[in-house]
mmCIF file of C-alpha atoms in Angstrom:
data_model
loop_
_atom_site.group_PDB
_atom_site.id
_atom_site.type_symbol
_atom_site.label_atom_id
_atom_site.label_comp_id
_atom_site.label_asym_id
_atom_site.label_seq_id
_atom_site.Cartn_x
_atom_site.Cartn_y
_atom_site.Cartn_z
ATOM 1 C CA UNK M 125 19.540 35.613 -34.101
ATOM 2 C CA UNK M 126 19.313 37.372 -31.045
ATOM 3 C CA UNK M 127 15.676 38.531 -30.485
ATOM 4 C CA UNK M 128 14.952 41.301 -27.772
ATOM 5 C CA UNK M 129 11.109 42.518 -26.400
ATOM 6 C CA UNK M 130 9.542 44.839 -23.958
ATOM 7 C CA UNK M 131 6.836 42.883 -22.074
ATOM 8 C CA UNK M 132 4.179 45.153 -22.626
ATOM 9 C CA UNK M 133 2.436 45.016 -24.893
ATOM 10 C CA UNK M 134 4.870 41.852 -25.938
ATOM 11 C CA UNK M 135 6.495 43.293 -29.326
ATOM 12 C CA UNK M 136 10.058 43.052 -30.583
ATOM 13 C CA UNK M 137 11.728 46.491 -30.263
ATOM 14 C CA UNK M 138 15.074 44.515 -31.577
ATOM 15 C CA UNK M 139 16.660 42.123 -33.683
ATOM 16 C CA UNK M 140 20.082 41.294 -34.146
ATOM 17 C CA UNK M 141 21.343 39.123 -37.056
ATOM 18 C CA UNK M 142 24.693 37.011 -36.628
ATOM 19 C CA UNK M 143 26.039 34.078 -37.350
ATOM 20 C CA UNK M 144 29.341 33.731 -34.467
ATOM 21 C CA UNK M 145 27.853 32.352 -30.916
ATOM 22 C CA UNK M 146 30.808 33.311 -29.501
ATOM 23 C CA UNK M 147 31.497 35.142 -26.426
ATOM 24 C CA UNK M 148 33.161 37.776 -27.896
ATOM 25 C CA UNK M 149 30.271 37.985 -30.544
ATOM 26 C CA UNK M 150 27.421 38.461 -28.072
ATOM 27 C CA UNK M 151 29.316 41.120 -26.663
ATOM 28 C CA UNK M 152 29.516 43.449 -29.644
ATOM 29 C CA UNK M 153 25.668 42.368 -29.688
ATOM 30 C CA UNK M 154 24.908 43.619 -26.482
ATOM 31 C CA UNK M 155 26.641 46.939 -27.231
ATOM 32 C CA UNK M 156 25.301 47.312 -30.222
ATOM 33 C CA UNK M 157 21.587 46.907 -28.590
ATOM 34 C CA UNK M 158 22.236 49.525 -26.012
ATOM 35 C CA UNK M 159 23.858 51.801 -28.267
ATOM 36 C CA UNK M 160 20.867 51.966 -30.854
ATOM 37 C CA UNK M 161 18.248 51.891 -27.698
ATOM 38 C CA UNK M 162 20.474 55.408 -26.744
ATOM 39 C CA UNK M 163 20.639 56.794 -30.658
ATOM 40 C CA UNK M 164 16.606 56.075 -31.413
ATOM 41 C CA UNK M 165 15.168 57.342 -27.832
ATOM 42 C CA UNK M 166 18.166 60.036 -26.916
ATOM 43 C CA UNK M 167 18.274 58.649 -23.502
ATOM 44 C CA UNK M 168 20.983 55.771 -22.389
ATOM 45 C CA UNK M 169 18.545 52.349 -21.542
ATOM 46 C CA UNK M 170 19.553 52.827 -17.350
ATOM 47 C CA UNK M 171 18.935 49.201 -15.346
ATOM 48 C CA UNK M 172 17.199 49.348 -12.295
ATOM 49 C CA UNK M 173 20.237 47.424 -10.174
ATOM 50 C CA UNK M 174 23.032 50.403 -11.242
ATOM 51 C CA UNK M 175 20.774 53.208 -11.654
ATOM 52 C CA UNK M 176 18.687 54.896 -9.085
ATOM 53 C CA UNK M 177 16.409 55.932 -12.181
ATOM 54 C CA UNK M 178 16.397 52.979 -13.914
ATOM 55 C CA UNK M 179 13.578 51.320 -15.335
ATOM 56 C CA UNK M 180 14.954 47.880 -17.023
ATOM 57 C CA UNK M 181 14.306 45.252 -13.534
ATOM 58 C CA UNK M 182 15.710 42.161 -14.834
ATOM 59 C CA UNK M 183 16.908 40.726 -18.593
ATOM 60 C CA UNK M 184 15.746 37.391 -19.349
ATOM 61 C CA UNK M 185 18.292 34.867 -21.685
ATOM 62 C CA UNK M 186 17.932 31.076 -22.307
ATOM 63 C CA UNK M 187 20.846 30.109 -20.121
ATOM 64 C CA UNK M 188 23.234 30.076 -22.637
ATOM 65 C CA UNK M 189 26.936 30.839 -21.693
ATOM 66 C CA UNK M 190 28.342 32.898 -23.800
ATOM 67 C CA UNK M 191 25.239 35.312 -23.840
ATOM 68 C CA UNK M 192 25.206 35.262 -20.132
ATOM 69 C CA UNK M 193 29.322 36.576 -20.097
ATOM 70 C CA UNK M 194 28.662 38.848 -23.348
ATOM 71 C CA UNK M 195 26.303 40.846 -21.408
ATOM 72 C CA UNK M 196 28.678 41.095 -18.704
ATOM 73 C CA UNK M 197 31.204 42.259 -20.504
ATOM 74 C CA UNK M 198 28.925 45.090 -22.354
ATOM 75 C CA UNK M 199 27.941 45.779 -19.137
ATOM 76 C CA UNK M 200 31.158 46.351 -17.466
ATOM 77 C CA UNK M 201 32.165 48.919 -20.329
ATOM 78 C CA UNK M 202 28.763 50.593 -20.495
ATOM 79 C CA UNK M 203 28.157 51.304 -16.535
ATOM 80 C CA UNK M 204 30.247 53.636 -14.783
ATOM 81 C CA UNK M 205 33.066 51.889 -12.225
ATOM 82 C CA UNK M 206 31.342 54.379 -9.437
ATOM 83 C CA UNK M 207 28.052 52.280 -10.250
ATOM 84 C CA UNK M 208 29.297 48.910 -9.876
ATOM 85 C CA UNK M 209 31.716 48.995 -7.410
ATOM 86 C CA UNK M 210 29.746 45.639 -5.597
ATOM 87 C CA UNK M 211 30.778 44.397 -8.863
ATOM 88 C CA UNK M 212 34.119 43.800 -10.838
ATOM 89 C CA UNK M 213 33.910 40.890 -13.176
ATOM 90 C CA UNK M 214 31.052 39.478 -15.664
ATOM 91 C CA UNK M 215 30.163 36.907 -13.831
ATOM 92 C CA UNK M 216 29.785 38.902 -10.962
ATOM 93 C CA UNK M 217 27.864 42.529 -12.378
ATOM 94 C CA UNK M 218 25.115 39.771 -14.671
ATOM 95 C CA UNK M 219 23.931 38.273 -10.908
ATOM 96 C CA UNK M 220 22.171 41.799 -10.270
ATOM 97 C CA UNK M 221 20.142 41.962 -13.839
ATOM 98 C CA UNK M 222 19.828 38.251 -15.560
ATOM 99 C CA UNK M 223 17.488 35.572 -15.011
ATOM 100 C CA UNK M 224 17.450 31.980 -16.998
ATOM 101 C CA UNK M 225 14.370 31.434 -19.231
ATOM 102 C CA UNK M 226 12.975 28.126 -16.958
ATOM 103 C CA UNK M 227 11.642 26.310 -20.027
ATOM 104 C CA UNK M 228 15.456 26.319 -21.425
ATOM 105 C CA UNK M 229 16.757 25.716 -18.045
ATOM 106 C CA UNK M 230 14.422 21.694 -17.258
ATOM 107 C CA UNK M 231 14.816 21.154 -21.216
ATOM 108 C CA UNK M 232 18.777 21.854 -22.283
ATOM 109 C CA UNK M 233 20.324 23.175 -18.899
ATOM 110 C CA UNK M 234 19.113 20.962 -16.171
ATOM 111 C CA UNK M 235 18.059 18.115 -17.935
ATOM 112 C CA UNK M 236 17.382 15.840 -15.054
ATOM 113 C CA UNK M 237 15.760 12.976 -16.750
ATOM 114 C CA UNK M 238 18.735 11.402 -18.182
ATOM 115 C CA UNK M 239 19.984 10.960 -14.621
ATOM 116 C CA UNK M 240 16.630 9.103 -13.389
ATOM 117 C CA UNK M 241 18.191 5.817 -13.672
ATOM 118 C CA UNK M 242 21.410 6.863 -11.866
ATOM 119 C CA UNK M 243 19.889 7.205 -8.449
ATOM 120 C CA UNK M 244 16.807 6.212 -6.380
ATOM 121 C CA UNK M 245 13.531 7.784 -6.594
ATOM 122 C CA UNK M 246 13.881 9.882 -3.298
ATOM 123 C CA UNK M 247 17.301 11.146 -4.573
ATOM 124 C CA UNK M 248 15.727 12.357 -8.021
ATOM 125 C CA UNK M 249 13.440 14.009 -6.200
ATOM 126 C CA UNK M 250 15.804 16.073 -4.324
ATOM 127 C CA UNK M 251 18.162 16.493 -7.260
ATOM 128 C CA UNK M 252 14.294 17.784 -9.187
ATOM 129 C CA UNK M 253 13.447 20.321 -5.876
ATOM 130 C CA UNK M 254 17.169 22.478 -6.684
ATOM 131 C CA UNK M 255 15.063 25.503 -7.104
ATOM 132 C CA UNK M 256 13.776 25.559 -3.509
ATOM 133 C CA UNK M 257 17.166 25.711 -2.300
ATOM 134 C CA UNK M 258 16.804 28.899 0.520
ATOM 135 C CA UNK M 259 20.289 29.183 1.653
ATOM 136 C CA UNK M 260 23.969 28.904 0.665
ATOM 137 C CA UNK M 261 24.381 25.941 3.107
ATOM 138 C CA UNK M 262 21.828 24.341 1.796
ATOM 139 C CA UNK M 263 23.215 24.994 -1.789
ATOM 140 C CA UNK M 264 26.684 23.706 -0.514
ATOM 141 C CA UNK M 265 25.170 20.456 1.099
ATOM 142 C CA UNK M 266 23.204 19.839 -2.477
ATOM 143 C CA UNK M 267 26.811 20.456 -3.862
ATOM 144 C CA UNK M 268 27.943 17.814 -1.927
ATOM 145 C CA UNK M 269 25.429 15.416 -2.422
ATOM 146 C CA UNK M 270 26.074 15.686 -5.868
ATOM 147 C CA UNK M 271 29.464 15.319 -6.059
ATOM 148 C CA UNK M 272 29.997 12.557 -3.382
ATOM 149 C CA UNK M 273 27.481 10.249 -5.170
ATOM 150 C CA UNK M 274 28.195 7.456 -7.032
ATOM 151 C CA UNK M 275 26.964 8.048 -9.935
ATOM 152 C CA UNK M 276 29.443 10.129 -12.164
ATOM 153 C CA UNK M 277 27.348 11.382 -14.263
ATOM 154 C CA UNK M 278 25.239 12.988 -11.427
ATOM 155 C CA UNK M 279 29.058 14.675 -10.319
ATOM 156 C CA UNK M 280 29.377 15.406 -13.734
ATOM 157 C CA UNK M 281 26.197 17.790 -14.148
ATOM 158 C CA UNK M 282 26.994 19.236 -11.034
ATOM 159 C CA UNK M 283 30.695 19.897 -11.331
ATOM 160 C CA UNK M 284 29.149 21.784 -14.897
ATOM 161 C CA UNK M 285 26.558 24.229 -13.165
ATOM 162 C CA UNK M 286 29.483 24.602 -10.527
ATOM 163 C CA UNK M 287 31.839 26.008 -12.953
ATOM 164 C CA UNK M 288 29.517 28.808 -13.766
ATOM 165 C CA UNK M 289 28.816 30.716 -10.648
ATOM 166 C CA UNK M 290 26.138 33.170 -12.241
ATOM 167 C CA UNK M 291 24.228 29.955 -13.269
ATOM 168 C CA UNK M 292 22.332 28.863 -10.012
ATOM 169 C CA UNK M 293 21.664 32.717 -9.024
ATOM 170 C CA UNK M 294 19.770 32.889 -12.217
ATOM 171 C CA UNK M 295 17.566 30.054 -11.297
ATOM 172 C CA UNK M 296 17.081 30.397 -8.068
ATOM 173 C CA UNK M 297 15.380 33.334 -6.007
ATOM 174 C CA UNK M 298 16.949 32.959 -2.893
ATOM 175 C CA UNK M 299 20.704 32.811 -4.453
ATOM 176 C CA UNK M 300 19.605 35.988 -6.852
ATOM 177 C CA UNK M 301 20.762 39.640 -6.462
ATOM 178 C CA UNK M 302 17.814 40.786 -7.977
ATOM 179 C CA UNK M 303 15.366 42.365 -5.856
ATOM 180 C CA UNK M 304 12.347 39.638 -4.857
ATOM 181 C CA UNK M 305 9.064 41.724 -6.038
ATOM 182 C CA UNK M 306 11.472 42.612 -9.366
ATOM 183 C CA UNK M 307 12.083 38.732 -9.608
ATOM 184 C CA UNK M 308 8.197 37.780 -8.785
ATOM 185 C CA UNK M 309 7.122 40.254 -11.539
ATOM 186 C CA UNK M 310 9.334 38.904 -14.335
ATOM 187 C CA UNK M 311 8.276 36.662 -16.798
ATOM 188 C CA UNK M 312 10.034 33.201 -16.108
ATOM 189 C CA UNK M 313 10.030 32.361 -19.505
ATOM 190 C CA UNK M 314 11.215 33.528 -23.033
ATOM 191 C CA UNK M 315 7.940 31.640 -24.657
ATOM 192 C CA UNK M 316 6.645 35.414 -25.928
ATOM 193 C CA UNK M 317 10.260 35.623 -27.875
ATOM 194 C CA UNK M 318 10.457 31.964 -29.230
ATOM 195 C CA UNK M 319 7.014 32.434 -30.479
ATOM 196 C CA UNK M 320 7.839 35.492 -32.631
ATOM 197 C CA UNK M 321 10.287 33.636 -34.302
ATOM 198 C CA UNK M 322 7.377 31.709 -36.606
ATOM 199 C CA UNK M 323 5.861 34.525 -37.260
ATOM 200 C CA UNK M 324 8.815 36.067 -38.640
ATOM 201 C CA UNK M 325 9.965 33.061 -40.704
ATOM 202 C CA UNK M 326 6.379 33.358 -42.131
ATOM 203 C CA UNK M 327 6.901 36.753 -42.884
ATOM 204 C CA UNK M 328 10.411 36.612 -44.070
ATOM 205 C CA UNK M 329 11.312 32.783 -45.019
ATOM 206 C CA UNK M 330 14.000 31.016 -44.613
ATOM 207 C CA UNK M 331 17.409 30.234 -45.861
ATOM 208 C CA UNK M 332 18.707 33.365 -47.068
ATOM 209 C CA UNK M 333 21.328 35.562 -46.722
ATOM 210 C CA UNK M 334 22.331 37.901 -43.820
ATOM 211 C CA UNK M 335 21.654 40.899 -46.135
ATOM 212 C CA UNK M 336 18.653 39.735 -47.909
ATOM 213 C CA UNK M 337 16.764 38.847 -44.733
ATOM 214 C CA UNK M 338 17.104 42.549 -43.446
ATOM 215 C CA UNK M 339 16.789 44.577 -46.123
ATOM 216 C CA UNK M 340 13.632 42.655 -48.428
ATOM 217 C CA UNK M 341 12.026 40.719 -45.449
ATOM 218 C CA UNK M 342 12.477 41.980 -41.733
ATOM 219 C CA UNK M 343 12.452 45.661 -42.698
ATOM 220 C CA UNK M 344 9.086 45.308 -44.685
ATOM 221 C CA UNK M 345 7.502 43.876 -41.500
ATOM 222 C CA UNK M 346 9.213 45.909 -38.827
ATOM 223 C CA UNK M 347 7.102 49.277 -40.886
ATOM 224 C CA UNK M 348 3.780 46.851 -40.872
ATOM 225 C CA UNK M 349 4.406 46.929 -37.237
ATOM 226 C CA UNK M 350 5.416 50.607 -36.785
ATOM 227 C CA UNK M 351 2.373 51.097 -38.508
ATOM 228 C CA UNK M 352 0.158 49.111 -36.587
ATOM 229 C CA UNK M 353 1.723 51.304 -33.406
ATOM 230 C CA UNK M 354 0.882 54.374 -35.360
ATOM 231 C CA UNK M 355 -3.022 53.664 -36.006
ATOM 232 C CA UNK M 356 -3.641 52.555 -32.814
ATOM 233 C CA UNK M 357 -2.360 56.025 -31.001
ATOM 234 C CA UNK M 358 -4.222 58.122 -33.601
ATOM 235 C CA UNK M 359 -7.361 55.406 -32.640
ATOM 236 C CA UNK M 360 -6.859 56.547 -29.032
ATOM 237 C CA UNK M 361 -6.699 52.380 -28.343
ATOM 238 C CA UNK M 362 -6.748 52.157 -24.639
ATOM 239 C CA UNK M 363 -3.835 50.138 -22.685
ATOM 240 C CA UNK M 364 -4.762 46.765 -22.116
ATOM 241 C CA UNK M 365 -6.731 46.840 -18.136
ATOM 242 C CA UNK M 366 -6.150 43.284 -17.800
ATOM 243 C CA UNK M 367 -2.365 43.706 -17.762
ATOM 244 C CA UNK M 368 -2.028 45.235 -14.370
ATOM 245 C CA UNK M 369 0.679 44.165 -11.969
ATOM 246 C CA UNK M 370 -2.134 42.238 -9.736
ATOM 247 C CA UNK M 371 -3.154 40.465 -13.106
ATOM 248 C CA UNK M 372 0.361 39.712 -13.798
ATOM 249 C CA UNK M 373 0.442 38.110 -9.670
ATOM 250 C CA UNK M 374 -2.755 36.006 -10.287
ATOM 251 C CA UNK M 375 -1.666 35.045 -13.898
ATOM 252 C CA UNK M 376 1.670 33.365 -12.786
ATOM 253 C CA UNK M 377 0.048 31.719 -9.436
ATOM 254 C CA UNK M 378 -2.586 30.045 -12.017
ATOM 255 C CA UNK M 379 0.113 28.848 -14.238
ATOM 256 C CA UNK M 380 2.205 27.935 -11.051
ATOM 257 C CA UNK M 381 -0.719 25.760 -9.315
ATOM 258 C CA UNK M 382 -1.652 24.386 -13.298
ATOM 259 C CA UNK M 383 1.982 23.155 -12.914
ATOM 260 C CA UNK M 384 2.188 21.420 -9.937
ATOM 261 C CA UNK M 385 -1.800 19.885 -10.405
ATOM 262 C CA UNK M 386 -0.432 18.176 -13.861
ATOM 263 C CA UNK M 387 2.991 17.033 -12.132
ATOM 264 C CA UNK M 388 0.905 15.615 -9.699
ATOM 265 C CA UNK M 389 -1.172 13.927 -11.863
ATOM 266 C CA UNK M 390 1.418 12.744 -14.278
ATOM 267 C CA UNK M 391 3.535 10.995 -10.842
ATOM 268 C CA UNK M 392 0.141 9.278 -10.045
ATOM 269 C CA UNK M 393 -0.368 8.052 -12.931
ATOM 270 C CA UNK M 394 3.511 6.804 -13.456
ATOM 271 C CA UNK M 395 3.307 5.447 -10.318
ATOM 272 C CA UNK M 396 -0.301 3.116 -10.898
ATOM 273 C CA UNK M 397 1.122 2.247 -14.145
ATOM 274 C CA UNK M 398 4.188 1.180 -12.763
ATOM 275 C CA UNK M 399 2.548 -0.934 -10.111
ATOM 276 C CA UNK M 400 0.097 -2.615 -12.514
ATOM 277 C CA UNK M 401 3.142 -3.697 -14.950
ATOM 278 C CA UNK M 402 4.984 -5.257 -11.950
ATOM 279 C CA UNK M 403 1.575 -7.202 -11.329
ATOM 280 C CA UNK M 404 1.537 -8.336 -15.119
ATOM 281 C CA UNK M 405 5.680 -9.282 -15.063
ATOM 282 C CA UNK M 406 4.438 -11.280 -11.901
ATOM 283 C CA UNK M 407 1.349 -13.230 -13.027
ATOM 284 C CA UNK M 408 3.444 -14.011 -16.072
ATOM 285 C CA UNK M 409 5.989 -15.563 -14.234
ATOM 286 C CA UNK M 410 3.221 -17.725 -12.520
ATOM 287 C CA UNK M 411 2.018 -18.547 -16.078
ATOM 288 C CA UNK M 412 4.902 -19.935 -17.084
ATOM 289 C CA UNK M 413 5.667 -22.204 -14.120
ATOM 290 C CA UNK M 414 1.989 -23.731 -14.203
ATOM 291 C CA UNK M 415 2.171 -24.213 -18.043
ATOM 292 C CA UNK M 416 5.823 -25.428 -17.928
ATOM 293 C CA UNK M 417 4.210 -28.305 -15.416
ATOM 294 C CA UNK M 418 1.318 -28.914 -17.396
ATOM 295 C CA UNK M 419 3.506 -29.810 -20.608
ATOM 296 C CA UNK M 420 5.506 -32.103 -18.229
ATOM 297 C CA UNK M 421 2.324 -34.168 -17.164
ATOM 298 C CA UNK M 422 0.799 -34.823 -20.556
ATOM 299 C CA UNK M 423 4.498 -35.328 -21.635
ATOM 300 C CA UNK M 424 4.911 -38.024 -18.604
ATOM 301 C CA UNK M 425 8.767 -36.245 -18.359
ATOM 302 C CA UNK M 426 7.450 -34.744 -14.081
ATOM 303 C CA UNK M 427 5.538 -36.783 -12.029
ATOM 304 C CA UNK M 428 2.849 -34.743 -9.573
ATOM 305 C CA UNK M 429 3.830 -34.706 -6.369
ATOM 306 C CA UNK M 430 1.476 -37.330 -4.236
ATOM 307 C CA UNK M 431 -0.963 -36.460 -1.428
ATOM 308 C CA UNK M 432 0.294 -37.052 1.592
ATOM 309 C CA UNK M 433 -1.859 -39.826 3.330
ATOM 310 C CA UNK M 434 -4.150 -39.058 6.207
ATOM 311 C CA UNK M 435 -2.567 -40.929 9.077
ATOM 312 C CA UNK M 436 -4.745 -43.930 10.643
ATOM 313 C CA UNK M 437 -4.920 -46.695 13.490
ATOM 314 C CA UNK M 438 -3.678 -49.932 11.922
ATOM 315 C CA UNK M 439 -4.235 -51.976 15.098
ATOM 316 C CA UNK M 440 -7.636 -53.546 14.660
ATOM 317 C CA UNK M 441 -7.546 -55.719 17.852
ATOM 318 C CA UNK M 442 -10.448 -55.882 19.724
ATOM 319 C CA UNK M 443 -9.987 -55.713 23.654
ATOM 320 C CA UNK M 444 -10.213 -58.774 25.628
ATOM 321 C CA UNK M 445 -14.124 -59.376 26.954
ATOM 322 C CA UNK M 446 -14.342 -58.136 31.148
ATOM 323 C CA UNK M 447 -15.414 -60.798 33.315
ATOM 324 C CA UNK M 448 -19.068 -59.638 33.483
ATOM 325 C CA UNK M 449 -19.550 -60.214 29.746
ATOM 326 C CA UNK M 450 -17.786 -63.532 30.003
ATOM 327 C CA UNK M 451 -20.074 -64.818 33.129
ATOM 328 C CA UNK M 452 -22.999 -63.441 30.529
ATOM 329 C CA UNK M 453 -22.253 -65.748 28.185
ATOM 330 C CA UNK M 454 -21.523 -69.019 29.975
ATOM 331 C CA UNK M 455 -25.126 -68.712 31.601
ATOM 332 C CA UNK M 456 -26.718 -68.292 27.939
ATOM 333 C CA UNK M 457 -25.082 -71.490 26.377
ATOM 334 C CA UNK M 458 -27.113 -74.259 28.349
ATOM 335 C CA UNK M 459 -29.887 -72.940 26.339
ATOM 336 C CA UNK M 460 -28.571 -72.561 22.813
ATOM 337 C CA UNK M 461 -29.291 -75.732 20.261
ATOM 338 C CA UNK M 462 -25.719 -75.844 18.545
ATOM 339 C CA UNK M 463 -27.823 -77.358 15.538
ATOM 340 C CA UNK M 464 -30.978 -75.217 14.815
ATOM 341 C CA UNK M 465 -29.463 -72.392 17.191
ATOM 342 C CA UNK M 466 -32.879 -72.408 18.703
ATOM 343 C CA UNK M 467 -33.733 -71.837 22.809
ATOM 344 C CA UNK M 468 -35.580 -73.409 25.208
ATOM 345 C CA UNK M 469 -36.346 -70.744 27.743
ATOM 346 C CA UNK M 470 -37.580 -71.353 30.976
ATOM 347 C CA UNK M 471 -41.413 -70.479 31.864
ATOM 348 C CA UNK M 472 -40.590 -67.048 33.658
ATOM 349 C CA UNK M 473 -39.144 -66.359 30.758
ATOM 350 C CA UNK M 474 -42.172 -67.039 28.158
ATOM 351 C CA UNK M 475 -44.513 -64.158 27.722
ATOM 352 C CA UNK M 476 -48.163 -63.974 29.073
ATOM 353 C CA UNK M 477 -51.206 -65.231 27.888
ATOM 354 C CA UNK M 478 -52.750 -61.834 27.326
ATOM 355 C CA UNK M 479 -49.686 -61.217 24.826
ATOM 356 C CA UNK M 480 -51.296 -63.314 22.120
ATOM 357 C CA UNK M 481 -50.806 -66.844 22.647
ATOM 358 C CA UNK M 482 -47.551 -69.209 23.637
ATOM 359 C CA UNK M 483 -44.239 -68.654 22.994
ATOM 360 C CA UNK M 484 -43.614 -69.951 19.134
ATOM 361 C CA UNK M 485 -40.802 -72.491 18.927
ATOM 362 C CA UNK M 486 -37.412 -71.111 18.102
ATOM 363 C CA UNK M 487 -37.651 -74.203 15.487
ATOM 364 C CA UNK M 488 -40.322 -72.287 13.710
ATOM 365 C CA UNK M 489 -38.375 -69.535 13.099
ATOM 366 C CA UNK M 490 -37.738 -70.197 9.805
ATOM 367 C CA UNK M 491 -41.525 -70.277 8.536
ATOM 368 C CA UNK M 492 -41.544 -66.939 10.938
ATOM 369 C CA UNK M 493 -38.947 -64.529 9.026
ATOM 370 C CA UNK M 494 -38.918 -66.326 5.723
ATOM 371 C CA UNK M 495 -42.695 -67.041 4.454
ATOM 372 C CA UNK M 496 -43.254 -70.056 2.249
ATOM 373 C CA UNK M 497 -43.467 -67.166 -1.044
ATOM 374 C CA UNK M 498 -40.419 -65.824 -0.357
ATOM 375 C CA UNK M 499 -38.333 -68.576 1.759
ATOM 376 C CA UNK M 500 -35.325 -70.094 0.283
ATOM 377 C CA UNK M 501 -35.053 -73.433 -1.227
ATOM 378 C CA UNK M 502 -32.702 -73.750 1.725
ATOM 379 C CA UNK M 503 -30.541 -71.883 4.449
ATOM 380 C CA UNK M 504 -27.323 -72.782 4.684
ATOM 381 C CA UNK M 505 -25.375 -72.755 7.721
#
């Protein structure tokens, strides 16, 4: 079903029943939609690019092929050759007057996340940033890059947009014909059409015939809404004063900045989850080593690897004695009993009077250290 609407105030002025999807089908379409626009009003529906009076900036499909060359083609027929001499073939006449609905074009069209895993993160990002293409030698260079790359799917998808060359105008401003403020003040997406389509099917149903769905269902509710239109001029309703062109400018920068803040988010939090599953395939792997070694010591199948010794001095010879210490002893050994092991010392070598009394015997020594309580039996030698 091709659906048509006038932006303001967002209402379906059209609706086209068929059941072909063919090019040749979307043509009769087209020129069936422009001939009823000229019966009903009594004036021909003029676009803005052919028509120094016209009023219709830009048309707005979902990127689909043969409505894209249909339109041509009604187009071609409908505007005088004197009007569109800059243009002489479909392809050619549509780049002045169509835009691609940009929810259609990342979802069916572009469809860049099936090629994520043929390239590197830096190169999906360029692939993802087509629409800031400013130039066509920067469109030919992305060309390239496409279809020198490896991947053959990624040459594929290009070589596919390549072969229709009123595809990238109608996604990108720079490569469009259509006049910049015209293109800033379109709506970039169809979402006001796709959502009348529920409403309808819960007006008319679904699953009925061609003929039944006009005449029972969608006529009924096209005179609701005539009506509604009707009461609301003899209510002298006022035109909405939030639906200026400045509100339209604001509107689409809030959705814009909406966009990017919740791309941004959603990379941020790809890329933390990301690096926190890399950490968990990591410590897993550690896991499984330390309880792989565990099992083998209580099994007794790995042996721990040993500590490696501290290194020591096994040489526990003493140096010889110097000649002072030997001289030392010699002198001392005329005194030494090689029985008891006591002394006798020579008088300047006994201590005073005043000290306490003589010099105890070194044969006393016994009764000295070891009291007659606490002595030994005997002290072996």
């Amino acid at each position: 079903m091709l659906v048509l609407i006038i932006w303001h105030p967002g209402l379906n002025v059209t609706r086209i029943y068929c059941n072909r999807e063919s090019h040749e089908a979307f043509k009769l379409m087209w020129l069936a939609y422009f001939q009823t626009v000229e019966r009903v009003t009594g004036q021909k529906l003029s676009l803005k690019a052919f028509d120094i009076d016209g009023i219709m900036a830009v048309i707005l499909t979902d990127g689909c092929a043969a409505q894209a060359l249909g339109l041509g083609d009604a187009l071609l027929e409908l505007i005088p050759p004197n009007n569109q001499a800059f243009a002489h073939t479909a392809e050619e006449i549509i780049q002045h007057i169509l835009c691609t609905c940009w929810v259609h074009a990342h979802r069916y069209i572009m469809n860049l996340h099936h090629l994520q895993d043929e390239c590197t993160d830096e190169e999906f990002e360029y692939l993802c940033r087509f629409c800031n293409i400013q130039s066509d030698p920067k469109l030919k260079a992305f060309e390239d890059f496409c279809l020198t790359h490896r991947s053959v799917k990624i040459q594929d998808w290009c070589k596919q947009k390549i072969s229709h060359k009123w595809l990238w105008p109608s996604l990108i401003k720079r490569l469009s014909k259509i006049p910049s403020e015209d293109w800033d003040l379109n709506q970039a997406d169809t979402n006001l059409n796709e959502g009348s389509h529920p409403d309808t099917n819960h007006a008319t149903g679904t699953s009925l015939t061609l003929l039944e769905a006009i005449e029972m269902y969608v006529l009924f509710l096209d005179e609701r809404k005539a009506a509604e239109l009707e009461l609301a001029k003899k209510l002298c309703l006022l035109p909405n004063r939030h639906n200026t062109d400045e509100h339209r400018y604001m509107n689409n920068g809030r959705r814009a900045i909406a966009r990017l803040k919740k791309t941004v988010t959603v990379k941020a939090k790809d890329k933390k989850l990301s690096d926190i599953n890399d950490q968990i395939a990591s410590l897993r792997v550690t896991i499984k080593d330390l309880t792989q070694q565990k099992q083998g010591i209580r099994n007794g199948s790995s042996i721990p690897t040993p500590v490696e010794p501290v290194p020591y001095n096994t040489d526990l010879h003493m140096p010889p004695p110097s000649a002072d210490m030997a001289e030392l002893v010699r002198s001392t050994l005329p005194y030494i009993d090689s029985v008891t092991g006591s002394a006798d010392l020579s008088p300047a070598l006994c201590l005073p009077s005043s000290f306490g009394g003589p010099m105890p015997s070194m044969s006393d020594i016994d009764t000295i250290f070891f009291p007659s309580s606490t002595a030994p039996s005997s002290i072996p030698f």
